Short mmCIF file of C-alpha atoms in Angstrom, two decimals:
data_model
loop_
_atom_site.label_atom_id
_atom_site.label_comp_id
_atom_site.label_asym_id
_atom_site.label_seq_id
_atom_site.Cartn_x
_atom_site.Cartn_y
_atom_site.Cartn_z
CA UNK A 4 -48.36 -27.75 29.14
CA UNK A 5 -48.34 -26.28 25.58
CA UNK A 6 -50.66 -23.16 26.99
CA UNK A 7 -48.03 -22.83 30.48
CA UNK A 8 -44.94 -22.57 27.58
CA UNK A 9 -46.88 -20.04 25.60
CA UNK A 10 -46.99 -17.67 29.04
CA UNK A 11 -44.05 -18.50 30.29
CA UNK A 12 -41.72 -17.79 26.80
CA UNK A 13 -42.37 -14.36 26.75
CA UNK A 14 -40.83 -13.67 30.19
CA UNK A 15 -37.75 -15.14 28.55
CA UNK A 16 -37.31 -12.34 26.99
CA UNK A 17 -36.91 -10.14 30.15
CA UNK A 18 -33.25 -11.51 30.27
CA UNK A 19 -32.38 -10.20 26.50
CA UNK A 20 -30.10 -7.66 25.91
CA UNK A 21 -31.78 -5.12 23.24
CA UNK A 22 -29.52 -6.50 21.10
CA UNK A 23 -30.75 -10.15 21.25
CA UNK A 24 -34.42 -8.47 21.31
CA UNK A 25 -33.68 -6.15 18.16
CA UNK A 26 -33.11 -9.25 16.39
CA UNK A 27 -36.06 -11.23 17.54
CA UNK A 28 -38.00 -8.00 16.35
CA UNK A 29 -37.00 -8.33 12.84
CA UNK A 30 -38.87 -11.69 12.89
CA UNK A 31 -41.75 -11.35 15.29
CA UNK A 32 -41.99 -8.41 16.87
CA UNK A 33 -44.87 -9.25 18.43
CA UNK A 34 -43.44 -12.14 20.91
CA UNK A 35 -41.49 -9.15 22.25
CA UNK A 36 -43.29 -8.10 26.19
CA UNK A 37 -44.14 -4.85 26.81
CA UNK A 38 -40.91 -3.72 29.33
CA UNK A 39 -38.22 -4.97 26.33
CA UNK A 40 -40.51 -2.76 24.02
CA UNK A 41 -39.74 0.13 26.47
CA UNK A 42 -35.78 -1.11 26.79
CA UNK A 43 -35.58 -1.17 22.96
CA UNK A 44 -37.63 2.46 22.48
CA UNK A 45 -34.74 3.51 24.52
CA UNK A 46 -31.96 1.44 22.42
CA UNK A 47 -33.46 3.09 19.04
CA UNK A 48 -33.18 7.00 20.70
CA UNK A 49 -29.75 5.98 21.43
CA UNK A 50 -28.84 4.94 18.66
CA UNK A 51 -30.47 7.65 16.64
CA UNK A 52 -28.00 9.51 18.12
CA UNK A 53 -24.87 8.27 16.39
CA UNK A 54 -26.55 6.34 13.09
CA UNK A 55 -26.59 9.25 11.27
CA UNK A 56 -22.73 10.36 11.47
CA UNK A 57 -20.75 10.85 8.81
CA UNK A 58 -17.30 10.58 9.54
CA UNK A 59 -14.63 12.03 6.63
CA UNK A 60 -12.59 8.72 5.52
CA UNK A 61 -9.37 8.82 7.28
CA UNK A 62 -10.54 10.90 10.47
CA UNK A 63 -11.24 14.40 11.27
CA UNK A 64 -10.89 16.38 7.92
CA UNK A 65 -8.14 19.05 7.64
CA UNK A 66 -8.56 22.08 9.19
CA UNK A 67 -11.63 20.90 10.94
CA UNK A 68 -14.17 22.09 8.79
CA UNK A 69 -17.33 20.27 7.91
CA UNK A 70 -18.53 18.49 4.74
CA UNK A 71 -21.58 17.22 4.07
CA UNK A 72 -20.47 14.58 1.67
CA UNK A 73 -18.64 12.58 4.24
CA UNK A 74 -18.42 8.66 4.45
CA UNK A 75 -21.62 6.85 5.77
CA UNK A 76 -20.66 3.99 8.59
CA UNK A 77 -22.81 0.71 8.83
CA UNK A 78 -24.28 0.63 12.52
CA UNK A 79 -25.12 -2.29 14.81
CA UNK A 80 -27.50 -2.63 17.51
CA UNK A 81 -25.86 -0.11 20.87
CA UNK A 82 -22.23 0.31 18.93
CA UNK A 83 -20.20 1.64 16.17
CA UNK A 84 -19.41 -0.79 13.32
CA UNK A 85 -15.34 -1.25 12.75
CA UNK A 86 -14.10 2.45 10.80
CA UNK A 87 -12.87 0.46 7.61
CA UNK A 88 -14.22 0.86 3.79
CA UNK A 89 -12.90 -0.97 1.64
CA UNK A 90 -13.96 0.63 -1.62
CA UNK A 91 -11.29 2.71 -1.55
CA UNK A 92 -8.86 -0.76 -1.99
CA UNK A 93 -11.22 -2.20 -4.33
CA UNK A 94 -11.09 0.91 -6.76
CA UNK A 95 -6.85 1.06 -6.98
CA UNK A 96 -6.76 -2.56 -7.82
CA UNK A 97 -9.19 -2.56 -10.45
CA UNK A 98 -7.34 0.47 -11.72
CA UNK A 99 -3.72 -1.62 -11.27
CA UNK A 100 -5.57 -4.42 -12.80
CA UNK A 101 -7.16 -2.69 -16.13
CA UNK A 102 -3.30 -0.59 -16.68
CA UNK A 103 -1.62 -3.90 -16.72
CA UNK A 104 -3.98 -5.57 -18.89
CA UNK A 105 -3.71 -2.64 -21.17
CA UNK A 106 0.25 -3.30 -21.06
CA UNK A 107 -0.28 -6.68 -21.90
CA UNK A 108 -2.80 -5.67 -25.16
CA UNK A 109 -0.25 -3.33 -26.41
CA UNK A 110 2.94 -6.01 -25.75
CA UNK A 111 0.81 -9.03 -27.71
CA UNK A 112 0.15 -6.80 -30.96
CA UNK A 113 3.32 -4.36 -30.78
CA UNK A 114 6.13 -6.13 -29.10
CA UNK A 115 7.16 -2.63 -28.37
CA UNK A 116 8.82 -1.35 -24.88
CA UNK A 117 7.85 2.20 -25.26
CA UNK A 118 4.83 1.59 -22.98
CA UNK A 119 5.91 -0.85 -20.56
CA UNK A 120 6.88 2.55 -17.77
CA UNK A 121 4.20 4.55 -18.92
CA UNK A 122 1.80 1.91 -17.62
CA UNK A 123 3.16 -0.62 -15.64
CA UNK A 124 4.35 2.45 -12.94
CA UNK A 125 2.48 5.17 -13.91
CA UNK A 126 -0.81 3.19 -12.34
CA UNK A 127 0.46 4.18 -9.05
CA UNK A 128 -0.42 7.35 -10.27
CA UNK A 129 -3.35 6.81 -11.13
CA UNK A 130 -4.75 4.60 -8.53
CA UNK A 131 -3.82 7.59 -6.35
CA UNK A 132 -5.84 10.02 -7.85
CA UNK A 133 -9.04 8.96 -6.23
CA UNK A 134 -7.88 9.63 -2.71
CA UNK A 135 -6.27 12.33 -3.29
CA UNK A 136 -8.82 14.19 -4.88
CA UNK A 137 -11.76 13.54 -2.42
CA UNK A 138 -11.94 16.52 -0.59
CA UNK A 139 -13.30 14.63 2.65
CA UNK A 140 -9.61 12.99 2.65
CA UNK A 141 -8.17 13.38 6.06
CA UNK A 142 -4.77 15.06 6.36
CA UNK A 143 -3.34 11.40 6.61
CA UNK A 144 -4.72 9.53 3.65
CA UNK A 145 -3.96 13.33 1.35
CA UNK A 146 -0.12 13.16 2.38
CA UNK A 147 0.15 9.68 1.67
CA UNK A 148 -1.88 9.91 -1.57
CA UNK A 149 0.25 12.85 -2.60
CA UNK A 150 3.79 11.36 -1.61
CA UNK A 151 2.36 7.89 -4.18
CA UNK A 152 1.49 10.82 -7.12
CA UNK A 153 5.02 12.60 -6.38
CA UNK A 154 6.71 9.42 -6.36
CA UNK A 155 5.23 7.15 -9.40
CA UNK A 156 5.03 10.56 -11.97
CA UNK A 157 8.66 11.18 -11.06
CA UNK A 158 9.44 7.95 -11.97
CA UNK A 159 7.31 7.47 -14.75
CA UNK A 160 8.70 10.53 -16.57
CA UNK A 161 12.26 9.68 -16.13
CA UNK A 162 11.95 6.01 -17.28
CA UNK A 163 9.80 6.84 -20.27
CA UNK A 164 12.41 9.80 -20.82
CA UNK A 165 15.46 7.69 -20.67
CA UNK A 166 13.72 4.95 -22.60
CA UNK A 167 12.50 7.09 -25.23
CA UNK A 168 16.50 7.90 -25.30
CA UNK A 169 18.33 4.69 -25.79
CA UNK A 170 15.03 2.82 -27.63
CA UNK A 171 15.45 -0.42 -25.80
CA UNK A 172 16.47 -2.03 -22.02
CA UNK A 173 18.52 -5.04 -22.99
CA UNK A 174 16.98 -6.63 -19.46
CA UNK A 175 13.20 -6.74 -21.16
CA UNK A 176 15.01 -7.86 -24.21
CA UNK A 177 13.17 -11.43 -25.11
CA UNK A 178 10.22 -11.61 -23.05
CA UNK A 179 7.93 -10.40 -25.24
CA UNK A 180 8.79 -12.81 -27.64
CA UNK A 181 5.89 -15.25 -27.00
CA UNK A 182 2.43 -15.18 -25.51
CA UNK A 183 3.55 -16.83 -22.43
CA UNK A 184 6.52 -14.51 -21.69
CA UNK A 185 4.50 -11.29 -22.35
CA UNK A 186 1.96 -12.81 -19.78
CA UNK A 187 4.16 -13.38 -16.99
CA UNK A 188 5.68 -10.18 -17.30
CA UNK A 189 2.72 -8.63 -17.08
CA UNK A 190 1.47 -10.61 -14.26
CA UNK A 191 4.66 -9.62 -12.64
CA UNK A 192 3.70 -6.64 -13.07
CA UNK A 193 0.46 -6.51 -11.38
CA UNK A 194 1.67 -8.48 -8.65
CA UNK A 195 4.09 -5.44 -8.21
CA UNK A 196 1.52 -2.45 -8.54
CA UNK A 197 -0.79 -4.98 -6.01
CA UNK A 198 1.42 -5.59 -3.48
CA UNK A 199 3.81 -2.56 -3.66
CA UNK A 200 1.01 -0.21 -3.01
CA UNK A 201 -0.45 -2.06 -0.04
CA UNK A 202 0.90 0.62 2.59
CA UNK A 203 -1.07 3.28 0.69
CA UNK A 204 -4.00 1.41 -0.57
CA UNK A 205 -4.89 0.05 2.66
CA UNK A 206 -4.44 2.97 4.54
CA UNK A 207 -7.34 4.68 2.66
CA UNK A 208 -9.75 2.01 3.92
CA UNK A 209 -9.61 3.42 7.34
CA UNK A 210 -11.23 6.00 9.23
CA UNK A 211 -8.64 6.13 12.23
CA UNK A 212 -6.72 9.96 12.09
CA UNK A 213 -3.66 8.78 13.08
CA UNK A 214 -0.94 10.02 15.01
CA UNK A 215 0.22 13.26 13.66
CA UNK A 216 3.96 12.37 14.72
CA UNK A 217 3.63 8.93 12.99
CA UNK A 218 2.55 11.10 10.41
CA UNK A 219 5.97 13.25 10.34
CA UNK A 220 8.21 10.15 10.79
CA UNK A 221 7.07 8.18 7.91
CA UNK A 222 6.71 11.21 5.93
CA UNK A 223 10.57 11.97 6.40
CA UNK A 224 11.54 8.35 5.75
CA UNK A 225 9.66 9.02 2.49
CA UNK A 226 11.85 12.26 1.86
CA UNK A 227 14.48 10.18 2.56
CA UNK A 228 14.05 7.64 0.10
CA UNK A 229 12.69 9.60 -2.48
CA UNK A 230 15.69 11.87 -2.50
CA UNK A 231 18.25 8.83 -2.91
CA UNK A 232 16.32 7.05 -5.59
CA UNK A 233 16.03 10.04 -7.70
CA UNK A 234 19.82 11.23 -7.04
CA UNK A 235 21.02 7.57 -7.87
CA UNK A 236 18.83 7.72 -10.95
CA UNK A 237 20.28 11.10 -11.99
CA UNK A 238 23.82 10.26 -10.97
CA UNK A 239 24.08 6.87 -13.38
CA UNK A 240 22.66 8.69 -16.21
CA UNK A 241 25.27 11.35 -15.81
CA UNK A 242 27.91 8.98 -15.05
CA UNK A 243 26.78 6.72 -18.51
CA UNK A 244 26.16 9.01 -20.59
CA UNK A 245 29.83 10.64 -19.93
CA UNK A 246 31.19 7.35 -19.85
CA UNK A 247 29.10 4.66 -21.77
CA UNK A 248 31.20 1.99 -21.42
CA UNK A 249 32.38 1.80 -18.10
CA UNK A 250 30.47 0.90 -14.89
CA UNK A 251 28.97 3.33 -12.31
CA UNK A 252 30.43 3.57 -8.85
CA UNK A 253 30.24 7.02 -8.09
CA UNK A 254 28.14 9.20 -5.43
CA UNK A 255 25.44 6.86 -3.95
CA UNK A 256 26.73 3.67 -6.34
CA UNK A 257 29.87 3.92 -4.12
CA UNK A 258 28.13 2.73 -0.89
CA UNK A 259 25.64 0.61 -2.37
CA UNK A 260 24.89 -1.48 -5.65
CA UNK A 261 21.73 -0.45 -5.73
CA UNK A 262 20.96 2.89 -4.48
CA UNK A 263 18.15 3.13 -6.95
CA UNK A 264 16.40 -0.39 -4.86
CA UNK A 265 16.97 0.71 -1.43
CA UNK A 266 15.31 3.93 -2.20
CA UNK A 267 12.46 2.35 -3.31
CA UNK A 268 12.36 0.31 -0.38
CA UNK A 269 13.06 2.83 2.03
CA UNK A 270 10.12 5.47 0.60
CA UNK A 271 7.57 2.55 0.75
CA UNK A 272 8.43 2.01 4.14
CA UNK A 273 8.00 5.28 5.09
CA UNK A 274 4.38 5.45 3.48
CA UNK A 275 4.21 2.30 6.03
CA UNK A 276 4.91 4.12 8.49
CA UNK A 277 2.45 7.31 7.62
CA UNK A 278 -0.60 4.52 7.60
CA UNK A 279 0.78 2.24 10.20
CA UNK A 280 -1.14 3.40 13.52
CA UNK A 281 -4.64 3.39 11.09
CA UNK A 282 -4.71 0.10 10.45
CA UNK A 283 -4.57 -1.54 14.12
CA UNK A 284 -8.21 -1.91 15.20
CA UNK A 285 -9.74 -0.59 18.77
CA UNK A 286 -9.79 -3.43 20.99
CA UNK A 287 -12.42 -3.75 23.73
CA UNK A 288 -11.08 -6.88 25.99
CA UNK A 289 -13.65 -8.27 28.32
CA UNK A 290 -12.79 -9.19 31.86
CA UNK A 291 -14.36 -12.82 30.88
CA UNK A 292 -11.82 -12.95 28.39
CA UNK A 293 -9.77 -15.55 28.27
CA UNK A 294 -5.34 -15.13 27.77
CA UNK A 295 -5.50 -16.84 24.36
CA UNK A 296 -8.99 -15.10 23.31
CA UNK A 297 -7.15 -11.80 24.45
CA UNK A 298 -4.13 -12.51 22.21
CA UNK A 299 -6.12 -13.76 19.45
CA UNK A 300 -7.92 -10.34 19.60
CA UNK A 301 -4.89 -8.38 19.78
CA UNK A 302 -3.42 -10.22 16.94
CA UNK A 303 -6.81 -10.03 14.73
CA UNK A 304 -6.89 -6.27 15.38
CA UNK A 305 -3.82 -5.45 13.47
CA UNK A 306 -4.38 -8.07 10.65
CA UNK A 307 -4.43 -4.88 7.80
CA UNK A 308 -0.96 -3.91 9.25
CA UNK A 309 0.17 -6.99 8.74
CA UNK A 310 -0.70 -7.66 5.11
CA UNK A 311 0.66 -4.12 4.69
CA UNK A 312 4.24 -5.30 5.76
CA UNK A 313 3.78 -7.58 2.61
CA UNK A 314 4.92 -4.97 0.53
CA UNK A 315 8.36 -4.35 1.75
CA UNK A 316 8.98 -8.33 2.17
CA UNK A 317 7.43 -8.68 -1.86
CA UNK A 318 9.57 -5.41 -2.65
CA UNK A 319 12.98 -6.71 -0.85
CA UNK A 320 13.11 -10.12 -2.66
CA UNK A 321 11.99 -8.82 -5.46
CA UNK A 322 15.25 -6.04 -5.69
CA UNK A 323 17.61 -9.10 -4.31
CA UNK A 324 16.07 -11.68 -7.04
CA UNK A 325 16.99 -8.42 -9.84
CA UNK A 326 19.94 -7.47 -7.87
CA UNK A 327 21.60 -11.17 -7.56
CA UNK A 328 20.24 -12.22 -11.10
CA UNK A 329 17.80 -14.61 -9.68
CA UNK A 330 15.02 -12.75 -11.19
CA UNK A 331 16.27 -11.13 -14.18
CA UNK A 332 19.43 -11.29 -16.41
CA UNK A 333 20.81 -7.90 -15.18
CA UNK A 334 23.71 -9.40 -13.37
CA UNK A 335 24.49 -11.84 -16.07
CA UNK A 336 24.37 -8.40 -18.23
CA UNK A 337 26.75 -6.42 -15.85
CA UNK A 338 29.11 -9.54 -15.53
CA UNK A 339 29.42 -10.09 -19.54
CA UNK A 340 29.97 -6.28 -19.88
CA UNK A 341 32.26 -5.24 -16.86
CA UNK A 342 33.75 -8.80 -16.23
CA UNK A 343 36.93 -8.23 -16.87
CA UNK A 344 37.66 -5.27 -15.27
CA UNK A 345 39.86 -5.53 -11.67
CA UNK A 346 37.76 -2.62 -10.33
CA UNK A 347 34.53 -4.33 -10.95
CA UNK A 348 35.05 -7.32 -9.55
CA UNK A 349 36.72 -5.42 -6.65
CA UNK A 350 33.18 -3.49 -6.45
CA UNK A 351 31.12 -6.72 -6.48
CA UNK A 352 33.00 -7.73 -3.25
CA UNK A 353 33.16 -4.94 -1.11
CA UNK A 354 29.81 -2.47 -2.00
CA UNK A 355 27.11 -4.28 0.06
CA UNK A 356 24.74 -5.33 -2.65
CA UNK A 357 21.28 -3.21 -1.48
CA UNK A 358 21.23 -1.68 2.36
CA UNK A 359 24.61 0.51 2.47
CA UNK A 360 26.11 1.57 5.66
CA UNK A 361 23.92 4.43 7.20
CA UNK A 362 26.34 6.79 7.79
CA UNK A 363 28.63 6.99 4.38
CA UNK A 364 24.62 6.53 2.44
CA UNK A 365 23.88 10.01 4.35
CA UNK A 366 27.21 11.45 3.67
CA UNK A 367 26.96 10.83 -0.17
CA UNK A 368 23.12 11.99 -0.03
CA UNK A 369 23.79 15.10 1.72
CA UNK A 370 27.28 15.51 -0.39
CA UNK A 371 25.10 14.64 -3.55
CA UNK A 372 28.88 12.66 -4.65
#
């Protein structure tokens, strides 16, 4: 019996795909028969045939032209492993990661607030840089590295201008006062850089081109956004330092009570958007498939898109938690400062707190008042 299982195991083998047989090959090549040997030549001359691309991360590189030092993709057996490197991820969160902790150094022995906008958003600078200065960047993953550089120096510069300027924001006022405080905020912090970023930082992990009209959509919801943060910005420092003791509700402050916020929000979206048709897997659905191993699939392929929506949901109750004092002390600020005042409290009631009406946001964007 032993000698008739001995013959007849081989012939198993006959049914193997090469894939089955490559792995039985690693082990014992030998128990492989001499037609699979032949299927598997064939496999490996096939194979040979794609193993050695190098495809630019983020697609086809701009331009089209050629570089040899391109992104190497891990191959299995007859197909092409899934187009995602994470390194890319991995290298902006250890950069978020060692800019907070350097906050947090400089808050323990200093106490100062000098630094806390120089490093706590000017990371997103720097974790940009990598991506955006790899010249086998595709088009897609350069535009949205670029539009996180434009975006984080901007605001880097003008908060560590104005801070420089008044020497202290009474809303950071106490929590560096202990150890624990300066750690949460910090942590905070992080969690922000993390989790803000995700559209961007996620999007450089893939290989997938993109749409080029995705591309152009998300890139002019960035304008968009970009343009109304920075006019809010540079409207309420007008408007205070002219008036210093009165409250801003002028230009974009007049349709919303925080212009500033729903900028933010709306340029991260729009870096969503740039990344958003990169991050949903290539499905190959069997006909043996079942309806719930289908939907599973379809709902496993776009997993990255979905923990890239976490960014907007982190950054929206983040700005409500600041804007309805939840979070920080800024309306407990305003209401102490601007209390009193008929117009205020008129304000508070009828400015929607963050998402203005579309049409009198444009007005005042395009009107710059």
């Amino acid at each position: 019996m032993k000698v008739l299982i001995r013959c007849l195991a081989p012939l198993s083998l006959l049914s193997f795909s090469p894939a089955q047989a490559f792995l039985v090959r690693q082990n014992n090549p030998a128990s492989i028969p001499i037609p699979m040997r032949t299927k598997l030549r064939q496999a490996d001359i096939h194979r040979s045939q794609y193993v050695n691309l190098n495809i630019p991360r983020g697609g086809t590189q701009k331009g089209g032209h050629t570089n040899v030092n391109r992104t190497r993709l891990q191959m299995t057996p007859g197909a092409l492993s899934h187009a995602f490197d994470n390194a890319p991820f991995i290298k902006s969160s250890l950069i978020f990661t060692a800019a907070n902790t350097l906050g947090l150094l400089f808050s323990l022995f200093t106490k100062s607030q000098l630094h806390v906008d120089l490093l706590g958003t000017g990371a997103f600078a720097l974790a940009s840089l990598p991506a955006l200065l790899d010249p086998t960047s595709s088009t897609r993953v350069t535009v949205s590295s670029g539009a996180v550089f434009v975006w984080a120096s901007k605001l880097t510069s003008f908060l560590l201008f104005r801070i420089l300027k008044v020497k202290s924001d009474a809303r950071l006022d106490g929590n560096f006062e202990t150890v624990g405080g300066t750690t949460l905020f910090w942590f905070v912090s992080l969690l922000w850089g993390l989790f803000c970023s995700l559209p961007h930082t996620i999007g450089t992990t893939s290989t997938i081109p993109g749409s080029p009209t995705t591309l152009a959509i998300g890139a002019t919801v960035y304008a968009l956004g970009l343009a109304t943060e920075s006019m809010a910005d540079y409207q309420k420092w007008q408007f205070k330092s002219a008036n210093p003791s009165q409250f801003c509700n002028e230009g974009l402050w007049s349709v919303t009570q925080h212009p500033n916020f729903f900028g933010n929000l709306l340029l991260w979206s729009g870096i969503l958007i740039m990344n958003s048709d990169s991050l949903i897997e290539p499905m190959t659905v069997e006909s043996s498939q079942g309806i719930l191993s289908t939907a599973w699939a379809a709902i496993w392929s776009t997993r990255r898109l979905l923990v890239a929506f976490a960014s907007p949901l982190f950054m929206w109750a983040l700005f409500k938690g600041q804007a309805d004092g939840s979070v920080t002390n800024s309306l407990e600020l305003a209401t102490k400062k601007y209390g009193s005042d008929p117009a205020y409290q008129e304000y508070v009631k009828s400015v929607p707190l963050l998402v203005p009406n579309i049409f009198a946001w444009l007005k005042a964007l395009i009107s710059g008042r």
